[in-house]
């Protein structure tokens, strides 16, 4: 069963003129957001994007941009309380079942 | 912790007997020196360590020494698998390498798993480049291919690694269990291996940590319940156990039930789903426990928002929530929830007086 988060919130943007169709974005995206069609990337499932930043980081020509961050309420709230805009991931990252 | 001791970092009291963790079974000679060979089986100690981390006991950095390791009897043409130095991540990979000859390049992610470390940038281009050079990887293998876990991609720019080291980054499957298949297929990722999922098994394993994180509400609830009972009866009685049931339900609803039911809850918003779950279970359990009907309205103003808040914190553990989404929920939902809690508290006090 596929779980989905809020619609129309992702900051993902594709500048199609810079895209070389290399396919890296489709390879690294953990939520199958992209499809490659006619040597260009197509954002097929925009609302599945979790803003991990993998695609933008691995797009050599710089066609992709996204405000990457962790979708973690505790981190966002802590960031708000401390008055920092970009919340740092407060998780220890040692949860036992987290993938990888 | 001894678990953080790797092949050559630490020596025992005697300088001549280097300490070795039990999962190192020997070493192999290469052009870049001796490389420790690891066991592909977990010992009881490995398993106990995993359980401790799961239960949040200690929450210590559970790390292995970064560097190059060998699985089986790898040679210059064997694949190089890159991973994080969080012990559980490392263990999850090595148990899949039974009967496989491969090199394992462990990056220093400060004992944090691949995904979180990639987000923080410690599993990143810079560290990868540094480790490739530190261990002299170009002298160990003849090829120039690295296999990285796909979830490391947010931290690593494959094109930069190639430019700086000559090594080509291939992103392998999301889940270590698919590694043997992937290698047997000649490093081809089958459909489905690229998707991150969040199955019940994973959600269940996170429940202990959710309980611990939300436990802060329990003493607050207890004080509140005892105080109300005291104002009402001018003494404390066994009634507080019954009084406490709705609160306990709110706590467990957000930290156990929500995690289990997540895929079947109707909304996309965690706050809405958590609130709805609270609205459903709190009255049912309360009435069954004999809580007076007249108290339900105030309890339903106060407690479902708490369930929602606890559930909302689960966004940090899920595999699909985005920063923008969390921000939106927070901005829209939190003020309403706080208002509801305050209204409920006031109503409770008014009712008992
Ligand atoms: S990674 Fe960049 S250049 Fe390559 S297909 Fe995707 S958007 Fe286009
Ligand atoms: S940010 Fe992550 S989830 Fe979103 S499209 Fe890029 S790779 Fe996919």
PDB file of C-alpha atoms in Angstrom, chain A:
ATOM      1  CA  UNK A   1       0.000   0.000   0.000  1.00  0.00           C
ATOM      2  CA  UNK A   2       1.430   3.332  -0.991  1.00  0.00           C
ATOM      3  CA  UNK A   3       1.313   6.131   1.565  1.00  0.00           C
ATOM      4  CA  UNK A   4       1.239   9.688   0.331  1.00  0.00           C
ATOM      5  CA  UNK A   5       1.814  13.017   1.958  1.00  0.00           C
ATOM      6  CA  UNK A   6       0.368  16.477   1.286  1.00  0.00           C
ATOM      7  CA  UNK A   7      -0.377  17.599  -2.252  1.00  0.00           C
ATOM      8  CA  UNK A   8       1.098  20.667  -3.964  1.00  0.00           C
ATOM      9  CA  UNK A   9       3.791  21.437  -1.457  1.00  0.00           C
ATOM     10  CA  UNK A  10       7.066  20.252  -2.937  1.00  0.00           C
ATOM     11  CA  UNK A  11       9.656  22.834  -3.974  1.00  0.00           C
ATOM     12  CA  UNK A  12      10.950  20.582  -6.754  1.00  0.00           C
ATOM     13  CA  UNK A  13      11.605  22.448 -10.010  1.00  0.00           C
ATOM     14  CA  UNK A  14      12.930  21.253 -13.361  1.00  0.00           C
ATOM     15  CA  UNK A  15      14.559  23.541 -15.913  1.00  0.00           C
ATOM     16  CA  UNK A  16      13.930  21.479 -19.004  1.00  0.00           C
ATOM     17  CA  UNK A  17      16.299  23.552 -21.139  1.00  0.00           C
ATOM     18  CA  UNK A  18      19.295  22.383 -19.086  1.00  0.00           C
ATOM     19  CA  UNK A  19      18.248  18.730 -19.002  1.00  0.00           C
ATOM     20  CA  UNK A  20      20.399  16.344 -21.007  1.00  0.00           C
ATOM     21  CA  UNK A  21      18.214  13.330 -20.382  1.00  0.00           C
ATOM     22  CA  UNK A  22      20.994  11.488 -18.564  1.00  0.00           C
ATOM     23  CA  UNK A  23      18.490   9.660 -16.398  1.00  0.00           C
ATOM     24  CA  UNK A  24      20.281  10.122 -13.090  1.00  0.00           C
ATOM     25  CA  UNK A  25      17.256  11.717 -11.418  1.00  0.00           C
ATOM     26  CA  UNK A  26      15.063   8.751 -12.271  1.00  0.00           C
ATOM     27  CA  UNK A  27      17.756   6.454 -10.928  1.00  0.00           C
ATOM     28  CA  UNK A  28      18.215   8.068  -7.526  1.00  0.00           C
ATOM     29  CA  UNK A  29      14.658   9.110  -6.707  1.00  0.00           C
ATOM     30  CA  UNK A  30      13.233   6.807  -4.036  1.00  0.00           C
ATOM     31  CA  UNK A  31       9.660   7.690  -4.984  1.00  0.00           C
ATOM     32  CA  UNK A  32       9.705   7.308  -8.769  1.00  0.00           C
ATOM     33  CA  UNK A  33       8.897  10.962  -9.369  1.00  0.00           C
ATOM     34  CA  UNK A  34      10.594  11.070 -12.797  1.00  0.00           C
ATOM     35  CA  UNK A  35      10.248   9.433 -16.152  1.00  0.00           C
ATOM     36  CA  UNK A  36      12.639   9.961 -19.070  1.00  0.00           C
ATOM     37  CA  UNK A  37      10.877  10.621 -22.327  1.00  0.00           C
ATOM     38  CA  UNK A  38      12.415  11.701 -25.604  1.00  0.00           C
ATOM     39  CA  UNK A  39      15.811  12.391 -23.961  1.00  0.00           C
ATOM     40  CA  UNK A  40      14.264  14.710 -21.387  1.00  0.00           C
ATOM     41  CA  UNK A  41      13.197  14.200 -17.805  1.00  0.00           C
ATOM     42  CA  UNK A  42       9.495  14.470 -17.040  1.00  0.00           C
ATOM     43  CA  UNK A  43       8.091  15.035 -13.564  1.00  0.00           C
ATOM     44  CA  UNK A  44       5.483  12.358 -13.508  1.00  0.00           C
ATOM     45  CA  UNK A  45       4.462  12.095  -9.886  1.00  0.00           C
ATOM     46  CA  UNK A  46       5.218  15.427  -8.311  1.00  0.00           C
ATOM     47  CA  UNK A  47       3.259  14.899  -5.112  1.00  0.00           C
ATOM     48  CA  UNK A  48       5.286  11.816  -4.228  1.00  0.00           C
ATOM     49  CA  UNK A  49       8.381  14.008  -3.774  1.00  0.00           C
ATOM     50  CA  UNK A  50       9.731  14.046  -0.209  1.00  0.00           C
ATOM     51  CA  UNK A  51      12.349  16.720  -0.907  1.00  0.00           C
ATOM     52  CA  UNK A  52      15.297  14.460  -0.122  1.00  0.00           C
ATOM     53  CA  UNK A  53      17.422  16.311  -2.651  1.00  0.00           C
ATOM     54  CA  UNK A  54      18.952  13.230  -4.281  1.00  0.00           C
ATOM     55  CA  UNK A  55      17.903  14.212  -7.802  1.00  0.00           C
ATOM     56  CA  UNK A  56      19.186  17.776  -7.655  1.00  0.00           C
ATOM     57  CA  UNK A  57      22.477  16.660  -6.096  1.00  0.00           C
ATOM     58  CA  UNK A  58      23.068  14.169  -8.884  1.00  0.00           C
ATOM     59  CA  UNK A  59      21.928  16.276 -11.816  1.00  0.00           C
ATOM     60  CA  UNK A  60      25.247  17.257 -13.379  1.00  0.00           C
ATOM     61  CA  UNK A  61      23.916  20.056 -15.623  1.00  0.00           C
ATOM     62  CA  UNK A  62      22.006  21.565 -12.718  1.00  0.00           C
ATOM     63  CA  UNK A  63      18.563  21.272 -14.271  1.00  0.00           C
ATOM     64  CA  UNK A  64      16.888  20.344 -11.009  1.00  0.00           C
ATOM     65  CA  UNK A  65      16.409  22.286  -7.832  1.00  0.00           C
ATOM     66  CA  UNK A  66      14.636  21.489  -4.597  1.00  0.00           C
ATOM     67  CA  UNK A  67      14.804  22.846  -1.082  1.00  0.00           C
ATOM     68  CA  UNK A  68      16.072  19.666   0.501  1.00  0.00           C
ATOM     69  CA  UNK A  69      15.415  18.882   4.120  1.00  0.00           C
ATOM     70  CA  UNK A  70      13.950  16.401   6.519  1.00  0.00           C
ATOM     71  CA  UNK A  71      10.191  16.139   6.784  1.00  0.00           C
ATOM     72  CA  UNK A  72      10.413  15.771  10.524  1.00  0.00           C
ATOM     73  CA  UNK A  73       8.005  17.607  12.801  1.00  0.00           C
ATOM     74  CA  UNK A  74      10.324  17.529  15.809  1.00  0.00           C
ATOM     75  CA  UNK A  75      13.122  19.124  13.788  1.00  0.00           C
ATOM     76  CA  UNK A  76      10.862  21.782  12.287  1.00  0.00           C
ATOM     77  CA  UNK A  77       9.390  22.687  15.669  1.00  0.00           C
ATOM     78  CA  UNK A  78      12.826  22.819  17.277  1.00  0.00           C
ATOM     79  CA  UNK A  79      13.973  25.023  14.408  1.00  0.00           C
ATOM     80  CA  UNK A  80      11.007  27.347  14.900  1.00  0.00           C
ATOM     81  CA  UNK A  81      11.662  27.612  18.619  1.00  0.00           C
ATOM     82  CA  UNK A  82      15.293  28.425  18.046  1.00  0.00           C
ATOM     83  CA  UNK A  83      14.402  30.802  15.277  1.00  0.00           C
ATOM     84  CA  UNK A  84      16.439  29.063  12.617  1.00  0.00           C
ATOM     85  CA  UNK A  85      14.871  28.761   9.209  1.00  0.00           C
ATOM     86  CA  UNK A  86      16.550  25.552   8.150  1.00  0.00           C
ATOM     87  CA  UNK A  87      15.917  22.940  10.775  1.00  0.00           C
ATOM     88  CA  UNK A  88      18.755  20.559  11.398  1.00  0.00           C
ATOM     89  CA  UNK A  89      17.843  16.939  11.608  1.00  0.00           C
ATOM     90  CA  UNK A  90      17.600  16.352  15.306  1.00  0.00           C
ATOM     91  CA  UNK A  91      17.203  12.622  14.948  1.00  0.00           C
ATOM     92  CA  UNK A  92      20.105  10.546  16.044  1.00  0.00           C
ATOM     93  CA  UNK A  93      19.750   8.534  12.875  1.00  0.00           C
ATOM     94  CA  UNK A  94      20.164   5.377  14.829  1.00  0.00           C
ATOM     95  CA  UNK A  95      16.583   4.155  14.731  1.00  0.00           C
ATOM     96  CA  UNK A  96      16.704   0.436  14.382  1.00  0.00           C
ATOM     97  CA  UNK A  97      14.570  -0.040  11.345  1.00  0.00           C
ATOM     98  CA  UNK A  98      15.372   3.000   9.308  1.00  0.00           C
ATOM     99  CA  UNK A  99      16.340   1.835   5.870  1.00  0.00           C
ATOM    100  CA  UNK A 100      19.948   1.595   4.819  1.00  0.00           C
TER     101      UNK A 100
END
